PDB file of C-alpha atoms in Angstrom:
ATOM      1  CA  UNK J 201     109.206   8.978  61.042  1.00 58.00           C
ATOM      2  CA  UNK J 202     110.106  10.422  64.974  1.00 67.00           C
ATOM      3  CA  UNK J 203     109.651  13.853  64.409  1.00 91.00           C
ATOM      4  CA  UNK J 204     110.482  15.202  67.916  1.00 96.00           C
ATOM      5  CA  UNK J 205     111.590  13.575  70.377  1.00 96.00           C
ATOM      6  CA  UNK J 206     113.132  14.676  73.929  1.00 98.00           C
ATOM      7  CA  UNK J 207     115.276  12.631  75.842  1.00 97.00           C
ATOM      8  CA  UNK J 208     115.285  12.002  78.935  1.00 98.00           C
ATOM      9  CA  UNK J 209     111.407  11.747  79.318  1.00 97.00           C
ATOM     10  CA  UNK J 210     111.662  11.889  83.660  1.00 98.00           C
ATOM     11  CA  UNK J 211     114.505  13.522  85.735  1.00 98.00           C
ATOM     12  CA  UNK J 212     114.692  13.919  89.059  1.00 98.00           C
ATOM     13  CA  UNK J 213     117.686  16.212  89.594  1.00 98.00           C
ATOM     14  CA  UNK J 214     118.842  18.472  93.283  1.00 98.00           C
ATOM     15  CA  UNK J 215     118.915  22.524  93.599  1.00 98.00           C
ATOM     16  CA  UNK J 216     122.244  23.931  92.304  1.00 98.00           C
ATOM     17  CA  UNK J 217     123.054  20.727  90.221  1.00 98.00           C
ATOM     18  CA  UNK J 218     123.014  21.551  86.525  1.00 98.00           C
ATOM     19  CA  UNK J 219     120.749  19.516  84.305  1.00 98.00           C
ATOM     20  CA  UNK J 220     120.197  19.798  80.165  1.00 98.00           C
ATOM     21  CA  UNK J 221     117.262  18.023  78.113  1.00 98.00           C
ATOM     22  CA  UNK J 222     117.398  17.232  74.464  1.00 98.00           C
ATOM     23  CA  UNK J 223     115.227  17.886  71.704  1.00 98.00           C
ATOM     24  CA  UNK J 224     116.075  16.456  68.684  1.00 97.00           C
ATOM     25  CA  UNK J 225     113.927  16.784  65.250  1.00 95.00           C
ATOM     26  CA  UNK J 226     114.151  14.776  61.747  1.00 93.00           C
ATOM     27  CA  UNK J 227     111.933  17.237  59.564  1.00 89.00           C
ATOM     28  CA  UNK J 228     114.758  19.966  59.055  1.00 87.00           C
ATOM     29  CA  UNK J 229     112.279  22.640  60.499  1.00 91.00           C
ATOM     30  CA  UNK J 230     114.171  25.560  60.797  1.00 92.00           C
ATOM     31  CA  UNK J 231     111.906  27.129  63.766  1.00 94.00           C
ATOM     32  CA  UNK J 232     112.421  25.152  67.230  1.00 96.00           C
ATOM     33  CA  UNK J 233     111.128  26.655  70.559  1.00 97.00           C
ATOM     34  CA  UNK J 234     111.087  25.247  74.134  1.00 98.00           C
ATOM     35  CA  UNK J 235     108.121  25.761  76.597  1.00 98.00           C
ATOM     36  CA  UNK J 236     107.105  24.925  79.735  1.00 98.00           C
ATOM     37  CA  UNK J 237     104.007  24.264  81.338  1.00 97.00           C
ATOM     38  CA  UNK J 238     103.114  24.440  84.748  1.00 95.00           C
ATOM     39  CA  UNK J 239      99.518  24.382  86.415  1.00 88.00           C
ATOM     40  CA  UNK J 240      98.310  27.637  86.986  1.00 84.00           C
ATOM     41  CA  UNK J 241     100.066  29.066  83.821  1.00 86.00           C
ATOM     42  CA  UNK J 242      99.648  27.488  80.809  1.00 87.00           C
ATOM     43  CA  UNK J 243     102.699  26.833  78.036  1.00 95.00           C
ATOM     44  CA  UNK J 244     105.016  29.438  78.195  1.00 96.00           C
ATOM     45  CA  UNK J 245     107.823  29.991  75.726  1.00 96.00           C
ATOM     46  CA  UNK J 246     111.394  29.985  77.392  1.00 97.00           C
ATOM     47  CA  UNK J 247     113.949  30.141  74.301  1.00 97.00           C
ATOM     48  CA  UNK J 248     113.248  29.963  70.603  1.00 97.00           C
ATOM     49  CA  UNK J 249     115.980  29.515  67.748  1.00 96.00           C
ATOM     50  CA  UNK J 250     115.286  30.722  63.754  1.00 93.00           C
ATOM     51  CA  UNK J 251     118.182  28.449  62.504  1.00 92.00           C
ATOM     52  CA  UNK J 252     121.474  27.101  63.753  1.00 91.00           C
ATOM     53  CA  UNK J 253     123.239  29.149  65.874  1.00 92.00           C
ATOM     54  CA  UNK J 254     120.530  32.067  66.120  1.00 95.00           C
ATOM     55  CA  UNK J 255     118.466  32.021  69.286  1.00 96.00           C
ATOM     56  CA  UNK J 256     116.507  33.949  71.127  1.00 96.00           C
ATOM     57  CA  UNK J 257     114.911  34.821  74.348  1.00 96.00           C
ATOM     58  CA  UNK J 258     110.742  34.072  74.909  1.00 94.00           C
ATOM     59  CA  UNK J 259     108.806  35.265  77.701  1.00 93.00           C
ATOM     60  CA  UNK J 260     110.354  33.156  80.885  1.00 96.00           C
ATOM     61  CA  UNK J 261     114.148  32.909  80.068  1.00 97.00           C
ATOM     62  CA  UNK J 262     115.940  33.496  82.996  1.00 97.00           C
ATOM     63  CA  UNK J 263     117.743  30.570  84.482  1.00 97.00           C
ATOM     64  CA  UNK J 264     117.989  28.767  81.021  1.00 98.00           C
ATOM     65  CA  UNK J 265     120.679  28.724  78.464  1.00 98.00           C
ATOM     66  CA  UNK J 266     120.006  27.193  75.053  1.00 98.00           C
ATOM     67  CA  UNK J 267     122.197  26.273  71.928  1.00 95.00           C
ATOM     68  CA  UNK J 268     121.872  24.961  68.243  1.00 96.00           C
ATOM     69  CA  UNK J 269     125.172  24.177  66.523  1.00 95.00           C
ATOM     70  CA  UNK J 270     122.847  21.794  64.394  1.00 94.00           C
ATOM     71  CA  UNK J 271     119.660  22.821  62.792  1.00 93.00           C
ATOM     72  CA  UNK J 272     117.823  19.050  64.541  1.00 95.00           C
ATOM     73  CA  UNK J 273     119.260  19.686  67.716  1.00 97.00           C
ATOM     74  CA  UNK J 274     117.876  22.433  70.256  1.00 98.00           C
ATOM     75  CA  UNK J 275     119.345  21.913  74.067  1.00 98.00           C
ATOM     76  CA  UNK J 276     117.901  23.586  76.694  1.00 98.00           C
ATOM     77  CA  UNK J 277     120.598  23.779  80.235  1.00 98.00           C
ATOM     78  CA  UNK J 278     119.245  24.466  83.523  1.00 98.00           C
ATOM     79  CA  UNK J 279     122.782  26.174  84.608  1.00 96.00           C
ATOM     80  CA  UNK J 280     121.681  25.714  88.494  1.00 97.00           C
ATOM     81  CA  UNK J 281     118.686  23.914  88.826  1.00 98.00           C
ATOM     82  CA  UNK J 282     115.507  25.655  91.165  1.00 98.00           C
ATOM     83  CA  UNK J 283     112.316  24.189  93.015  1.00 98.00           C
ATOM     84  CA  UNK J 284     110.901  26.565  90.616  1.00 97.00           C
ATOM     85  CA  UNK J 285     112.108  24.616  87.498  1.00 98.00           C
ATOM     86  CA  UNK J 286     110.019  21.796  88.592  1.00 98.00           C
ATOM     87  CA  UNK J 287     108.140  21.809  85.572  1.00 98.00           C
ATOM     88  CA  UNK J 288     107.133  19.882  82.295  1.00 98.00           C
ATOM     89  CA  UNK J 289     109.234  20.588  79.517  1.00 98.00           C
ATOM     90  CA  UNK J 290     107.729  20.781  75.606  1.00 98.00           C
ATOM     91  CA  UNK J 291     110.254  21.420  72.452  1.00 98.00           C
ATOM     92  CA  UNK J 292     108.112  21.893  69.593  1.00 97.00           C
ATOM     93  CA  UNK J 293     109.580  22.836  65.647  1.00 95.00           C
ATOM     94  CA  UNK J 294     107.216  24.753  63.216  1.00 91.00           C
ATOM     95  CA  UNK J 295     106.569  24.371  59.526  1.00 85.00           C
ATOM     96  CA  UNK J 296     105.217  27.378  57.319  1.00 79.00           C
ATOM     97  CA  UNK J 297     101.550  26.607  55.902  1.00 73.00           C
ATOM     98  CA  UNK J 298     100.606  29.175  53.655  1.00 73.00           C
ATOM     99  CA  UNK J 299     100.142  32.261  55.551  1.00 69.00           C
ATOM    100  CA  UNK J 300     100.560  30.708  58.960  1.00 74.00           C
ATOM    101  CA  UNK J 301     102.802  28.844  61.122  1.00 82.00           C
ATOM    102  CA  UNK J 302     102.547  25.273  62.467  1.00 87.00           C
ATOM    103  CA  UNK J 303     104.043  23.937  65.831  1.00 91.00           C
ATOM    104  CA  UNK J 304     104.518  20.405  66.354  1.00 93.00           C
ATOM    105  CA  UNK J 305     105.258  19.608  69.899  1.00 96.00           C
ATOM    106  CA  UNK J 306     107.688  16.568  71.221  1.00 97.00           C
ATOM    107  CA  UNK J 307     106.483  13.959  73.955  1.00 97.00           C
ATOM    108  CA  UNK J 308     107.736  16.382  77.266  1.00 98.00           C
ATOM    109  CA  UNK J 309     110.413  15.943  79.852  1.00 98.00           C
ATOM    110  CA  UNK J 310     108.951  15.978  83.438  1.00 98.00           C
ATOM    111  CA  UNK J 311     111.626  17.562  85.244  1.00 98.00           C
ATOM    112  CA  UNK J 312     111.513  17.863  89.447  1.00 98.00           C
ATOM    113  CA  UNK J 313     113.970  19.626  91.265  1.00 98.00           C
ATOM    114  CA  UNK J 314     113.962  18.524  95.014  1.00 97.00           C
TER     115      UNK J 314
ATOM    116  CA  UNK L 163     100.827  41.681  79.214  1.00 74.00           C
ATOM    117  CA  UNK L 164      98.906  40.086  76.331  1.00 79.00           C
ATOM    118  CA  UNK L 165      96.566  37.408  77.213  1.00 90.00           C
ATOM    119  CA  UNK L 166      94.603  34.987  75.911  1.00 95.00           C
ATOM    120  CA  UNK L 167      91.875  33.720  78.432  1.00 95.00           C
ATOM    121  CA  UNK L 168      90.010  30.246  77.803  1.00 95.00           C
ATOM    122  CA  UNK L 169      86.614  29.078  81.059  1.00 89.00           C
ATOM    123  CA  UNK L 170      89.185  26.218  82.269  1.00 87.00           C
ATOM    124  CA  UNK L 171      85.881  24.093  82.668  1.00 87.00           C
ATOM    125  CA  UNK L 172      85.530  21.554  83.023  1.00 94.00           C
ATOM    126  CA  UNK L 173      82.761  21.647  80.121  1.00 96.00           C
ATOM    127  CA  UNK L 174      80.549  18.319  79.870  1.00 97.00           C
ATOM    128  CA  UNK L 175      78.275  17.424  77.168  1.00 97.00           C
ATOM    129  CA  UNK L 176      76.916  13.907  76.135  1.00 98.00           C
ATOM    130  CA  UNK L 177      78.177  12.006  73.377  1.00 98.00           C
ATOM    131  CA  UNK L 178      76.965  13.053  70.405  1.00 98.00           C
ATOM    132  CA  UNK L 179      76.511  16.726  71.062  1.00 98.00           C
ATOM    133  CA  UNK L 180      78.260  20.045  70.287  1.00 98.00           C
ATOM    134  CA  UNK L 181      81.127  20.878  72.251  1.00 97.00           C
ATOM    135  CA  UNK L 182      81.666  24.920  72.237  1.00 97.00           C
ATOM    136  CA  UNK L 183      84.993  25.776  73.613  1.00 97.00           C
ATOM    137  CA  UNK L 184      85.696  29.054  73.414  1.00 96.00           C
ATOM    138  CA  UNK L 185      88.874  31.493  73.467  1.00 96.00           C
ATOM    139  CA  UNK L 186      88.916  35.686  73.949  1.00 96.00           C
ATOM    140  CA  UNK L 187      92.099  37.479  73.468  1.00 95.00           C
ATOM    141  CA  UNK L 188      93.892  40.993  74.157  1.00 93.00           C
ATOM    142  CA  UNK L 189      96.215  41.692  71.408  1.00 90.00           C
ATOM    143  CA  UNK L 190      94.312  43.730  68.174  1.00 89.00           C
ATOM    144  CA  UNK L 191      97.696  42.669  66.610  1.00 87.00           C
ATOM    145  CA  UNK L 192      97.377  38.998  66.575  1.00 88.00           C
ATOM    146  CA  UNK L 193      98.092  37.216  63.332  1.00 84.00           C
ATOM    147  CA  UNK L 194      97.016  34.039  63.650  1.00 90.00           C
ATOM    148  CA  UNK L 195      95.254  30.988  66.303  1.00 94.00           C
ATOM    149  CA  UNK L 196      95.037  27.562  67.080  1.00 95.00           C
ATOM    150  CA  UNK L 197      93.511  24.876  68.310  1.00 97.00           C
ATOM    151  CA  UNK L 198      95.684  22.017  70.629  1.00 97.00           C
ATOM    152  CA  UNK L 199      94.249  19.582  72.071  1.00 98.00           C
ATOM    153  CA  UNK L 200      96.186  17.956  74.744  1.00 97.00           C
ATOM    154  CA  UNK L 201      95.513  14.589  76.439  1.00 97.00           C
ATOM    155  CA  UNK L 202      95.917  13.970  80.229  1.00 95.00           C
ATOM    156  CA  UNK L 203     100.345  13.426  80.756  1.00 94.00           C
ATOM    157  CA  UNK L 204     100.660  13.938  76.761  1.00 96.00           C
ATOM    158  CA  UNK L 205     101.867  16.711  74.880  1.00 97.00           C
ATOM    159  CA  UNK L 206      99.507  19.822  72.923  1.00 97.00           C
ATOM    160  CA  UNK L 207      98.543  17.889  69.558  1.00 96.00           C
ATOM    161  CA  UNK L 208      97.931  20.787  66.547  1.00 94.00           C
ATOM    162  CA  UNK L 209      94.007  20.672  65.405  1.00 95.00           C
ATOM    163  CA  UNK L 210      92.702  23.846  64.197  1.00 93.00           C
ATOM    164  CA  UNK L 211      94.450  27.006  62.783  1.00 92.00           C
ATOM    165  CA  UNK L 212      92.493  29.862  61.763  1.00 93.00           C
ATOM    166  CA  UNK L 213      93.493  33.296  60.725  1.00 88.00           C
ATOM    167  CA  UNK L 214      90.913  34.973  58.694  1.00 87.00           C
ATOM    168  CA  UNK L 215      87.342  36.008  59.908  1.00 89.00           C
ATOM    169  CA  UNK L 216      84.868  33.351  59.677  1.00 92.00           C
ATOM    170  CA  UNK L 217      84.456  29.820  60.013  1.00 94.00           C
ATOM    171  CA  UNK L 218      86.540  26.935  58.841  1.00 95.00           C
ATOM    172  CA  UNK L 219      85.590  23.182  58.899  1.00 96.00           C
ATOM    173  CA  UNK L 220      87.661  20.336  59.410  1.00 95.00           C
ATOM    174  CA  UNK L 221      85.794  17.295  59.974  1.00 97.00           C
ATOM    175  CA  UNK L 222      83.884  17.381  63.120  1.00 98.00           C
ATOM    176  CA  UNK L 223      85.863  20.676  64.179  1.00 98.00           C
ATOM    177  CA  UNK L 224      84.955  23.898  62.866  1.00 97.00           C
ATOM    178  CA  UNK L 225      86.900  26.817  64.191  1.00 97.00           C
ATOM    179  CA  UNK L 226      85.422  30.526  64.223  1.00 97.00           C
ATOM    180  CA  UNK L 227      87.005  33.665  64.067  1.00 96.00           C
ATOM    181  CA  UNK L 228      86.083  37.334  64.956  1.00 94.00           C
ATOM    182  CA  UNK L 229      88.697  39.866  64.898  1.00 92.00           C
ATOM    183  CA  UNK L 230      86.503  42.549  65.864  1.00 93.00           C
ATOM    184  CA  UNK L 231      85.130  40.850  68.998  1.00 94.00           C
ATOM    185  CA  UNK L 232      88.833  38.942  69.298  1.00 94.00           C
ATOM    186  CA  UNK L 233      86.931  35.812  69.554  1.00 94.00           C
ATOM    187  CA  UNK L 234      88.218  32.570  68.727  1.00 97.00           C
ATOM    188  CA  UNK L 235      86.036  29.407  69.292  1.00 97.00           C
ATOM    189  CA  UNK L 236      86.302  25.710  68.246  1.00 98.00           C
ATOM    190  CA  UNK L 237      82.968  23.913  67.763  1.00 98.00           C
ATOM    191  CA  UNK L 238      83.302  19.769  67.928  1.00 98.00           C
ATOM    192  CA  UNK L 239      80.274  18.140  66.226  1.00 98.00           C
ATOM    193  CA  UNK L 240      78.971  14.647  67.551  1.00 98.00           C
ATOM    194  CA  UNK L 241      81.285  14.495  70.593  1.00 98.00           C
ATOM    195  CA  UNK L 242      82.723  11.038  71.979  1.00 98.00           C
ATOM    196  CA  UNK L 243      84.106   9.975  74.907  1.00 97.00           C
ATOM    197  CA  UNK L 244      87.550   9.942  73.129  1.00 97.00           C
ATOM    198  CA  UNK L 245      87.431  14.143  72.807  1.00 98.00           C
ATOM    199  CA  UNK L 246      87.569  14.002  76.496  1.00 98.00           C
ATOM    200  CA  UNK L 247      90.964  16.181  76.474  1.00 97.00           C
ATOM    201  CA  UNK L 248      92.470  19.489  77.568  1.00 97.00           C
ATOM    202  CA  UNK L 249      91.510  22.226  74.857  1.00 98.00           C
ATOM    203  CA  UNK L 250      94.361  24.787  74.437  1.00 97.00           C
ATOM    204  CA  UNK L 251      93.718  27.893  72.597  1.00 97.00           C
ATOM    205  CA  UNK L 252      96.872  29.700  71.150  1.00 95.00           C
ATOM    206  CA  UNK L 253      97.420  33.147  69.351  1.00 94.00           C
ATOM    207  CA  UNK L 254     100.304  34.139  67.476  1.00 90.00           C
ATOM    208  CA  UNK L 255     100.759  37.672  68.378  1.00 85.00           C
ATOM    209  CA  UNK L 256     103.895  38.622  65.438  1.00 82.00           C
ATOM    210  CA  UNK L 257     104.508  37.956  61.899  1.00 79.00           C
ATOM    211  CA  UNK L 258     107.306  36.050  62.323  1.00 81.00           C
ATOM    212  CA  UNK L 259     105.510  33.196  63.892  1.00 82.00           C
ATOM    213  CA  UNK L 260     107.453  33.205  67.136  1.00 85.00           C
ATOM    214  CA  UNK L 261     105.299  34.498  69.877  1.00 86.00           C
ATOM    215  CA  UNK L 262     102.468  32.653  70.512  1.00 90.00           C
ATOM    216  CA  UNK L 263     100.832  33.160  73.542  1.00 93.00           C
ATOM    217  CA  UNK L 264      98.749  29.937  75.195  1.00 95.00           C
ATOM    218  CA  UNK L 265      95.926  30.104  77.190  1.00 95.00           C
ATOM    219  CA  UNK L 266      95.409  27.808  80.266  1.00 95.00           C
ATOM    220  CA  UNK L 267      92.996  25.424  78.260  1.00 96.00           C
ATOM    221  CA  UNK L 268      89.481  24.435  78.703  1.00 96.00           C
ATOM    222  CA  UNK L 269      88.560  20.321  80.132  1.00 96.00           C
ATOM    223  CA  UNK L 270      85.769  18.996  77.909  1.00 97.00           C
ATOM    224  CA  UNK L 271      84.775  15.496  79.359  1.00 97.00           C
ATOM    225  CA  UNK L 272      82.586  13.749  76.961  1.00 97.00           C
ATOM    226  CA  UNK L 273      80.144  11.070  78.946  1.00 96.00           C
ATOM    227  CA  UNK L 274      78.841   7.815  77.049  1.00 91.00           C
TER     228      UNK L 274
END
């Protein structure tokens, strides 16, 4: 039983080059979200999706374009990668419990852009 | 800009004593919170939701609620050295589940 898991786990990538992490998921959650987390700042939620093909912007998107064509697989692109993207990288997918919501988070991708 | 504001710490207690981390927060609104707990180079690992006033017990966790103070604290009963973790407390500001709001976490080292 993975659950989450991201792929690749470390990237070293350059400014401008573009650069996309994976998040795949085996429980068939329909909820997946990607944060970051940076020192200083906490998680914060980039781009959430509600099902396949419906996304949606969280509270730092710009710079980032995601995509689900498949309800386990949620994408997140760095079009042109920034110093400022130098960051670690959490999917998490959420279960309903009752009257709340669960996330469960993936393993992270430490990304640095030099 | 709704916030959710955690003492980053880092809090020490001895093993085998309470460990009170606790968690304020802006929104009136908010629907629901949580508890992570997040290891040094690991990822935020779900232990507490709450979302009713009052207390609920999980084991040696028991997370407290007060909407009317917007209060959120997580108590850990006879501490070890294996609590020793990054606390994160989280509010879910919307019904829908998809804005939850983190704050920066609170360091609890536990010493034998």
């Amino acid at each position: 039983d993975a659950g989450i898991t991201q792929s690749p786990r470390y990237k070293i990538t350059e400014t401008g080059r573009q650069v996309t992490l994976m998040c795949h998921q085996t429980w068939s959650h329909s909820y997946m979200f990607w944060y970051r987390q940076d020192l200083g700042h906490g998680l914060r939620l980039i781009y959430y999706s509600a099902a396949a093909d419906i996304t949606d912007k969280g509270e730092v998107p710009d710079g980032y374009v995601v995509s689900r064509s498949k309800t386990e697989n949620f994408p997140l692109t760095l079009e042109s990668a920034t110093r400022s993207q130098t960051s670690v990288y959490f999917c998490a997918s959420r279960v309903t419990s009752g009257n709340t919501y669960e996330q469960y988070f993936g393993p992270g991708t430490r990304l640095t852009v030099t | 800009q709704k916030e959710v504001e955690q003492n980053s710490g880092p809090l020490s207690v001895p093993e085998g004593a309470i460990a009170s981390l606790n968690c304020t927060y802006s929104d009136r609104g908010s629907q629901s919170f949580f508890w992570y707990r997040q290891y040094s180079g690991k990822s935020p690992e779900l232990i507490m939701f709450i979302y009713s006033n009052g207390d609920k017990e999980d084991g040696r966790f028991t997370a407290q609620l007060n909407k009317a103070s917007q209060y959120v604290s997580l108590l850990i009963r006879d501490s070890q050295p294996s609590d020793s973790a990054t606390y994160l407390c989280a509010v879910n500001l919307n019904q829908a589940g998809t804005a939850l709001i983190f704050g920066k976490g609170t360091t609890l080292s536990v010493s034998s």
